[in-house]
């Protein structure tokens, strides 16, 4: 008896499929989720929660630390700008 599988699987082309591969389905979902989060983060007026969610998505799912930090900083700046001027000045003073 031969060591290999049944002959009907010999020479099967993995690219000759009717259904998408699981990895392409996952990537499609990730792309759709990124687009949804990005649209929410870019809406006006700015929503710091949406910006922060997009930042976490970029960091955890895409591994894009540079863009994730940019969106995190933008969310932080949005919250800071909504605070009273005295609190904003105090934050600036302590960050020096």
Coordinates of N, CA and C in Angstrom, one line a residue:
X1 N 0.8 -1.2 0.0 CA 0.0 0.0 0.0 C 0.9 1.2 0.0
X2 N 0.6 2.2 -0.9 CA 1.5 3.4 -0.9 C 1.3 4.3 0.3
X3 N 2.3 5.1 0.6 CA 2.3 6.0 1.7 C 1.4 7.3 1.5
X4 N 1.2 7.6 0.2 CA 0.5 8.9 -0.1 C -1.0 8.7 0.0
X5 N -1.7 9.8 -0.1 CA -3.2 9.8 0.0 C -3.8 9.3 -1.3
X6 N -5.1 9.3 -1.4 CA -5.8 8.8 -2.6 C -5.4 9.6 -3.8
X7 N -5.4 8.9 -4.9 CA -5.0 9.5 -6.2 C -5.8 10.6 -6.6
X8 N -7.1 10.8 -6.2 CA -7.9 11.9 -6.6 C -7.4 13.2 -6.1
X9 N -6.5 13.2 -5.1 CA -5.9 14.4 -4.5 C -4.6 14.8 -5.2
X10 N -4.1 13.9 -6.0 CA -2.8 14.2 -6.6 C -2.9 15.3 -7.6
X11 N -2.0 16.2 -7.6 CA -2.0 17.3 -8.6 C -3.1 18.3 -8.4
X12 N -3.8 18.3 -7.3 CA -4.9 19.3 -7.1 C -4.3 20.7 -7.0
X13 N -4.9 21.6 -7.7 CA -4.4 23.0 -7.7 C -5.1 23.7 -6.6
X14 N -4.4 24.2 -5.5 CA -5.1 24.9 -4.4 C -5.7 26.2 -4.9
X15 N -5.2 26.8 -6.0 CA -5.8 28.0 -6.5 C -7.1 27.8 -7.3
X16 N -7.4 26.6 -7.6 CA -8.6 26.2 -8.4 C -9.7 25.9 -7.4
X17 N -10.3 27.0 -6.8 CA -11.3 26.8 -5.7 C -12.5 27.7 -6.1
X18 N -13.7 27.2 -5.7 CA -14.9 28.0 -5.9 C -15.2 28.9 -4.7
X19 N -14.7 28.5 -3.5 CA -14.9 29.3 -2.3 C -13.6 30.0 -2.0
X20 N -13.7 31.2 -1.4 CA -12.5 31.9 -1.0 C -11.8 31.2 0.2
X21 N -10.5 31.3 0.2 CA -9.8 30.7 1.3 C -10.1 31.4 2.6
X22 N -10.0 30.7 3.7 CA -10.3 31.3 5.0 C -9.4 32.5 5.3
X23 N -8.2 32.5 4.9 CA -7.3 33.7 5.1 C -7.8 34.9 4.4
X24 N -8.3 34.7 3.1 CA -8.8 35.9 2.4 C -10.1 36.4 3.0
X25 N -10.9 35.5 3.5 CA -12.1 35.9 4.2 C -11.8 36.7 5.4
X26 N -10.8 36.3 6.2 CA -10.5 37.0 7.4 C -9.9 38.4 7.0
X27 N -9.0 38.4 6.0 CA -8.4 39.7 5.6 C -9.5 40.6 5.1
X28 N -10.5 40.1 4.4 CA -11.6 40.9 3.9 C -12.4 41.5 5.1
X29 N -12.6 40.7 6.1 CA -13.3 41.2 7.3 C -12.5 42.3 8.0
X30 N -11.2 42.1 8.1 CA -10.3 43.1 8.7 C -10.3 44.4 7.9
X31 N -10.2 44.3 6.6 CA -10.3 45.5 5.8 C -11.6 46.2 6.0
X32 N -12.7 45.5 6.0 CA -14.0 46.2 6.2 C -14.1 46.8 7.6
X33 N -13.5 46.1 8.6 CA -13.6 46.7 10.0 C -12.7 47.9 10.1
X34 N -11.5 47.9 9.4 CA -10.6 49.1 9.4 C -11.3 50.2 8.7
X35 N -12.0 50.0 7.6 CA -12.7 51.1 6.9 C -13.8 51.7 7.8
X36 N -14.6 50.8 8.5 CA -15.6 51.3 9.4 C -15.1 52.1 10.5
X37 N -14.0 51.7 11.2 CA -13.4 52.4 12.3 C -12.8 53.7 11.8
X38 N -12.2 53.7 10.6 CA -11.5 54.9 10.1 C -12.6 56.0 9.8
X39 N -13.7 55.6 9.2 CA -14.8 56.5 8.9 C -15.3 57.1 10.2
X40 N -15.5 56.3 11.2 CA -16.0 56.8 12.5 C -15.0 57.8 13.1
X41 N -13.7 57.5 13.0 CA -12.6 58.3 13.6 C -12.5 59.7 12.9
X42 N -12.8 59.7 11.6 CA -12.6 60.9 10.8 C -13.8 61.8 10.8
X43 N -14.9 61.4 11.4 CA -16.1 62.1 11.4 C -16.0 63.5 12.1
X44 N -16.8 64.4 11.7 CA -16.8 65.7 12.4 C -18.1 65.8 13.2
X45 N -18.2 66.2 14.4 CA -17.1 66.6 15.3 C -16.3 65.4 15.7
X46 N -15.1 65.7 16.1 CA -14.2 64.5 16.4 C -14.7 63.8 17.6
X47 N -14.6 62.5 17.5 CA -15.1 61.6 18.6 C -13.8 60.9 19.2
X48 N -13.4 61.2 20.4 CA -12.1 60.6 20.9 C -12.3 59.1 21.1
X49 N -13.5 58.6 21.4 CA -13.7 57.2 21.6 C -13.5 56.5 20.3
X50 N -14.0 57.0 19.2 CA -13.8 56.4 17.9 C -12.3 56.4 17.5
X51 N -11.7 57.6 17.7 CA -10.2 57.7 17.4 C -9.4 56.7 18.2
X52 N -9.7 56.5 19.5 CA -9.0 55.6 20.3 C -9.3 54.1 19.8
X53 N -10.5 53.8 19.4 CA -10.8 52.5 18.9 C -10.0 52.2 17.6
X54 N -9.9 53.2 16.8 CA -9.2 53.0 15.5 C -7.7 52.8 15.8
X55 N -7.2 53.6 16.8 CA -5.8 53.5 17.2 C -5.5 52.0 17.7
X56 N -6.4 51.5 18.6 CA -6.2 50.1 19.1 C -6.3 49.1 18.0
X57 N -7.2 49.3 17.0 CA -7.3 48.4 15.9 C -6.0 48.4 15.1
X58 N -5.4 49.6 14.8 CA -4.2 49.7 14.0 C -3.0 49.0 14.8
X59 N -3.0 49.2 16.1 CA -1.9 48.6 16.9 C -2.1 47.1 17.0
X60 N -3.3 46.6 17.3 CA -3.4 45.2 17.6 C -3.7 44.3 16.4
X61 N -4.4 44.8 15.4 CA -4.7 44.0 14.2 C -3.7 44.2 13.1
X62 N -3.3 45.4 12.9 CA -2.4 45.7 11.7 C -0.9 45.8 12.1
X63 N -0.7 46.0 13.4 CA 0.7 46.1 13.8 C 1.4 47.4 13.4
X64 N 0.5 48.4 13.1 CA 1.0 49.7 12.6 C 1.1 50.7 13.8
X65 N 2.3 50.6 14.5 CA 2.4 51.3 15.7 C 2.5 52.8 15.5
X66 N 3.1 53.3 14.4 CA 3.3 54.7 14.1 C 1.9 55.4 13.9
X67 N 1.1 54.8 13.1 CA -0.2 55.4 12.8 C -1.1 55.2 14.1
X68 N -0.9 54.2 14.8 CA -1.7 54.0 16.1 C -1.4 55.0 17.1
X69 N -0.1 55.4 17.2 CA 0.3 56.4 18.1 C -0.2 57.8 17.7
X70 N -0.2 58.0 16.4 CA -0.7 59.3 15.9 C -2.2 59.5 16.2
X71 N -3.0 58.4 16.0 CA -4.5 58.5 16.3 C -4.7 58.5 17.8
X72 N -3.9 57.9 18.6 CA -4.0 57.9 20.1 C -3.7 59.4 20.6
X73 N -2.6 60.0 20.0 CA -2.3 61.3 20.4 C -3.4 62.3 20.0
X74 N -4.0 62.1 18.8 CA -5.1 62.9 18.3 C -6.3 62.8 19.2
X75 N -6.6 61.6 19.7 CA -7.7 61.4 20.6 C -7.4 62.2 21.9
X76 N -6.2 62.0 22.4 CA -5.8 62.7 23.6 C -5.9 64.2 23.5
X77 N -5.5 64.7 22.4 CA -5.5 66.2 22.1 C -7.0 66.7 22.0
X78 N -7.9 65.8 21.5 CA -9.3 66.2 21.4 C -9.9 66.3 22.7
X79 N -9.6 65.4 23.6 CA -10.1 65.4 25.0 C -9.6 66.6 25.7
X80 N -8.3 66.8 25.6 CA -7.6 67.9 26.2 C -8.2 69.3 25.8
X81 N -8.5 69.4 24.5 CA -9.0 70.7 24.0 C -10.4 71.0 24.5
X82 N -11.2 69.9 24.9 CA -12.5 70.1 25.5 C -12.5 70.5 26.9
X83 N -11.4 70.3 27.6 CA -11.3 70.6 29.0 C -11.3 72.2 29.2
X84 N -11.5 72.6 30.4 CA -11.4 74.1 30.6 C -10.0 74.6 30.4
X85 N -9.8 75.8 30.1 CA -8.5 76.4 29.8 C -7.6 76.2 31.0
X86 N -8.1 76.3 32.2 CA -7.2 76.2 33.4 C -6.6 74.7 33.5
X87 N -7.4 73.8 33.2 CA -7.0 72.4 33.2 C -6.0 72.1 32.1
X88 N -6.2 72.7 30.9 CA -5.3 72.5 29.8 C -4.0 73.1 30.1
X89 N -4.0 74.3 30.7 CA -2.7 75.0 31.1 C -2.0 74.2 32.1
X90 N -2.7 73.6 33.1 CA -2.1 72.8 34.1 C -1.4 71.5 33.4
X91 N -2.1 70.9 32.5 CA -1.5 69.7 31.8 C -0.3 70.1 31.0
X92 N -0.3 71.3 30.4 CA 0.9 71.7 29.6 C 2.0 72.0 30.6
X93 N 1.7 72.6 31.8 CA 2.7 72.9 32.7 C 3.4 71.7 33.3
X94 N 2.6 70.6 33.5 CA 3.2 69.4 34.1 C 3.9 68.5 33.1
X95 N 3.6 68.7 31.8 CA 4.2 67.9 30.8 C 5.6 68.5 30.3
X96 N 5.9 69.7 30.8 CA 7.2 70.2 30.5 C 8.4 69.6 31.2

